[in-house]
């Protein structure tokens, strides 16, 4: 269905005008489906510790959910490795970020898919507190079993060591985004011969392209799927957050290559039901928003 990226015009305000064809039919846009909890059965069991029937019912309800949480945790490790490989491909010399986006079109889309999934997953996680309640019940149960020298079948899949690692992961407000932020920071620190600008320019170019696509009617009219609008917004917010984590002064400073006012305005122009989670991600998961270098105007926009 055509190239992923088509050059549509000349630079405007130092921002390349591209149309990223996120709808090209080479795979569905990534979807996240987090666990919705055990419907309070673990709470009932905790309140009635002597009722063996309730304990068994809660355990049976929680175990499949914990197994699913384990798969998401393991997937986050795969995403971490994939992101670092993508960053390496999209920042390697001798090409500039814009040239990479043109040449490695499939990789650019995979990068976008990862960011879309990440923001989607974390939004679901934040709106489902039962996830952590269920996992806490699971950990307490296996700890009690260890004291009593008991081992249930489910423990062979998620043992105590794995449960501890998963606990640290799900304790984060936005665990997938934290994983990607750490991976990006690690990529920059480990590749000392690669100028940091190569990485930040890649991220700022992606943010800029998404913003232009969202605010330009000519480009937005090319979206044939209503989900693509949200997809594009999630990608934009994702690269802004990664940029803010690795750039020395962050995304909100005047010297930033990302037009934060424009990006925030694009989000605020959409219905709040679809963008409040993304605005919260900018408010609470970035590093430099509260720095002195952030203008009062940008802070006011995110109030």
XYZ file of C-alpha atoms in Angstrom:
303
model
C 0.000 0.000 0.000
C 2.805 2.322 -0.788
C 5.900 3.398 1.059
C 5.847 3.940 4.772
C 7.291 7.391 4.406
C 6.676 9.767 1.532
C 8.373 13.106 1.265
C 5.536 15.571 0.748
C 7.122 18.969 0.929
C 9.991 21.194 1.921
C 11.071 21.836 5.476
C 8.921 24.233 7.447
C 10.327 25.717 10.638
C 13.195 23.193 10.387
C 10.742 20.326 10.675
C 10.547 17.753 7.889
C 7.091 17.161 6.475
C 6.535 13.453 6.096
C 3.526 11.233 5.986
C 4.225 8.084 7.961
C 1.916 5.461 6.550
C 1.033 3.727 9.805
C -1.861 2.034 8.026
C 0.215 0.100 5.507
C -1.020 -3.469 5.614
C 2.049 -5.314 6.838
C 0.716 -6.173 10.278
C -1.921 -4.918 12.656
C -1.157 -2.060 14.984
C -0.013 -3.496 18.314
C -2.746 -3.910 20.875
C -2.355 -4.287 24.594
C -4.755 -6.192 26.776
C -3.822 -6.155 30.417
C -5.304 -8.406 33.064
C -8.558 -7.115 34.512
C -8.095 -8.700 37.917
C -9.719 -11.511 39.810
C -12.863 -9.491 40.604
C -12.035 -9.152 44.288
C -11.805 -12.851 45.070
C -8.347 -12.370 46.597
C -9.806 -9.665 48.886
C -12.533 -12.001 50.075
C -9.953 -14.703 50.737
C -7.758 -12.302 52.726
C -10.739 -11.283 54.848
C -11.527 -14.949 55.553
C -8.143 -16.646 56.067
C -9.667 -19.697 57.699
C -12.033 -20.506 54.845
C -10.162 -23.064 52.726
C -12.792 -23.007 49.986
C -12.394 -19.250 49.498
C -8.607 -19.602 49.516
C -8.728 -22.245 46.786
C -11.165 -20.204 44.713
C -9.006 -17.082 44.963
C -5.843 -19.028 44.111
C -7.513 -20.591 41.069
C -8.615 -17.153 39.872
C -5.283 -15.436 40.463
C -2.898 -18.008 38.972
C -3.946 -17.583 35.289
C -3.727 -13.799 35.714
C -0.235 -14.028 37.195
C 0.830 -16.277 34.318
C -0.407 -13.590 31.927
C 1.468 -10.906 33.854
C 4.603 -13.022 33.541
C 4.197 -13.142 29.752
C 3.911 -9.344 29.632
C 6.977 -8.977 31.838
C 8.972 -11.298 29.572
C 7.672 -9.392 26.563
C 9.013 -6.163 28.090
C 12.494 -7.729 28.066
C 12.089 -8.552 24.391
C 10.922 -4.995 23.696
C 13.998 -3.669 25.478
C 16.305 -5.645 23.204
C 14.270 -4.781 20.116
C 14.333 -1.073 20.895
C 18.084 -1.030 21.292
C 18.508 -2.840 17.966
C 16.168 -0.353 16.278
C 17.994 2.633 17.748
C 21.283 1.208 16.511
C 19.889 0.824 12.987
C 18.212 4.252 12.945
C 21.195 6.219 14.260
C 24.190 4.558 12.617
C 26.429 6.724 10.409
C 26.727 8.009 7.794
C 23.021 8.845 7.445
C 21.126 11.585 9.271
C 17.882 10.725 11.148
C 15.707 11.996 8.303
C 17.605 9.838 5.820
C 17.249 6.805 8.078
C 13.485 7.290 8.299
C 13.369 7.320 4.519
C 15.705 4.379 3.990
C 14.667 2.075 6.854
C 10.923 2.523 6.520
C 9.890 -0.831 7.986
C 12.142 -0.248 11.001
C 10.617 3.174 11.583
C 7.187 1.589 11.659
C 8.334 -1.114 14.080
C 9.662 1.620 16.355
C 6.253 3.282 16.199
C 4.498 -0.025 16.924
C 6.587 -0.543 20.058
C 5.777 2.952 21.330
C 2.075 2.517 20.577
C 1.940 -0.770 22.467
C 3.932 0.679 25.366
C 1.628 3.658 25.904
C -1.465 1.479 25.440
C -0.290 -1.098 27.971
C 0.657 1.475 30.586
C -2.685 3.271 30.245
C -4.469 -0.032 30.917
C -2.165 -0.852 33.815
C -2.806 2.496 35.510
C -6.580 2.033 35.296
C -6.513 -1.524 36.699
C -5.267 -1.435 40.311
C -6.533 -5.012 40.721
C -3.424 -6.155 38.850
C -1.156 -5.292 41.752
C -3.671 -6.510 44.335
C -3.788 -9.916 42.648
C -0.037 -10.108 42.383
C 0.433 -9.146 46.034
C -1.947 -11.930 47.038
C 0.005 -14.383 44.879
C 3.334 -13.401 46.450
C 1.950 -13.646 49.981
C 0.581 -17.080 49.214
C 3.814 -18.489 47.814
C 5.758 -16.957 50.718
C 3.413 -18.670 53.166
C 3.807 -21.931 51.262
C 7.595 -21.700 51.489
C 7.363 -21.262 55.253
C 5.119 -24.347 55.427
C 7.305 -26.299 52.967
C 4.486 -26.465 50.437
C 4.646 -25.895 46.682
C 1.652 -25.516 44.409
C 1.738 -26.284 40.689
C 1.543 -22.636 39.640
C 4.780 -21.842 41.471
C 6.777 -23.831 38.934
C 5.805 -21.221 36.322
C 6.213 -18.106 38.495
C 8.574 -18.988 41.321
C 9.641 -16.651 44.099
C 12.643 -15.266 42.198
C 10.559 -14.482 39.119
C 7.827 -13.019 41.326
C 10.354 -10.621 42.886
C 11.493 -9.386 39.465
C 7.913 -8.999 38.307
C 7.046 -7.120 41.485
C 9.696 -4.496 40.767
C 8.403 -4.188 37.203
C 4.716 -3.755 38.105
C 5.496 -1.416 41.004
C 6.257 1.254 38.383
C 3.339 3.485 37.432
C 4.242 2.988 33.754
C 6.351 -0.200 33.653
C 6.684 -0.586 29.886
C 7.638 3.055 29.408
C 10.150 2.791 32.242
C 11.689 -0.214 30.473
C 12.036 1.694 27.184
C 13.383 4.810 28.911
C 16.038 2.751 30.674
C 16.873 0.944 27.442
C 17.318 4.240 25.570
C 19.476 5.697 28.338
C 21.583 2.541 28.392
C 21.951 2.624 24.606
C 23.328 6.167 24.771
C 25.697 5.428 27.653
C 27.064 2.240 26.058
C 27.630 3.777 22.619
C 30.082 6.472 23.630
C 31.486 6.822 20.110
C 28.026 7.689 18.783
C 27.185 11.381 19.296
C 24.172 11.699 21.587
C 22.671 14.055 18.998
C 22.254 11.125 16.619
C 19.871 9.497 19.074
C 18.054 12.656 20.178
C 17.714 13.865 16.589
C 16.110 10.554 15.641
C 13.591 10.963 18.474
C 12.896 14.649 17.837
C 12.419 14.003 14.118
C 9.817 11.334 14.892
C 8.026 13.696 17.297
C 8.083 16.491 14.764
C 6.779 14.340 11.934
C 3.908 13.044 14.085
C 2.977 16.567 15.199
C 2.891 17.867 11.633
C 0.767 14.904 10.517
C -1.699 15.536 13.355
C -2.040 19.283 12.903
C -2.123 19.378 9.096
C -5.596 18.679 7.616
C -4.091 17.518 4.320
C -2.183 14.759 6.092
C -4.892 13.852 8.600
C -7.337 13.365 5.762
C -5.183 10.457 4.614
C -6.006 8.477 7.747
C -8.603 5.895 6.776
C -8.787 4.335 10.238
C -9.935 6.418 13.216
C -7.523 4.470 15.447
C -4.584 5.860 13.476
C -5.052 9.297 15.057
C -4.563 7.872 18.553
C -1.724 5.690 17.280
C 0.078 8.765 15.982
C -0.468 10.679 19.241
C 0.923 7.802 21.293
C 4.012 7.583 19.109
C 4.562 11.338 19.452
C 4.267 11.248 23.243
C 6.454 8.150 23.446
C 9.384 9.683 21.567
C 9.047 12.930 23.553
C 9.414 10.995 26.810
C 12.415 9.034 25.526
C 14.005 12.278 24.288
C 13.455 13.895 27.674
C 15.169 10.981 29.422
C 18.333 10.995 27.312
C 18.822 14.640 26.289
C 20.993 16.569 28.794
C 18.460 19.424 29.151
C 15.364 17.503 28.109
C 12.407 18.151 25.840
C 10.991 21.220 27.588
C 13.940 23.624 27.377
C 13.985 26.418 24.802
C 16.947 24.734 23.098
C 14.974 21.509 22.626
C 14.440 20.426 19.033
C 10.870 19.408 19.884
C 8.108 22.009 19.646
C 6.517 21.133 22.988
C 3.886 23.875 22.778
C 2.765 22.567 19.412
C 2.735 18.956 20.595
C 0.711 19.756 23.717
C -1.721 21.872 21.694
C -2.285 18.989 19.267
C -3.164 16.725 22.201
C -5.444 19.301 23.821
C -7.308 19.819 20.559
C -8.541 16.215 20.785
C -11.325 14.895 23.070
C -9.998 14.598 26.623
C -11.170 10.990 26.867
C -8.526 9.934 24.358
C -5.674 12.220 25.418
C -5.821 12.657 29.204
C -3.672 9.567 29.722
C -1.100 10.894 27.242
C -1.032 14.318 28.905
C -0.561 12.581 32.256
C 2.349 10.651 30.769
C 4.005 13.983 29.899
C 3.213 15.339 33.364
C 4.424 12.423 35.437
C 6.897 10.273 33.474
C 9.211 12.918 32.016
C 12.386 14.031 33.819
C 12.718 17.742 33.035
C 9.217 19.236 33.167
C 9.848 20.867 36.545
C 13.319 22.140 35.666
C 13.983 25.882 35.805
C 14.608 25.810 32.052
C 10.952 24.916 31.383
C 8.924 27.982 30.487
C 5.899 28.987 32.577
C 3.818 28.801 29.419
C 4.541 25.106 28.895
C 3.947 24.330 32.561
C 0.619 26.150 32.363
C -0.390 24.106 29.326
C 0.127 20.916 31.335
C -1.693 22.116 34.442
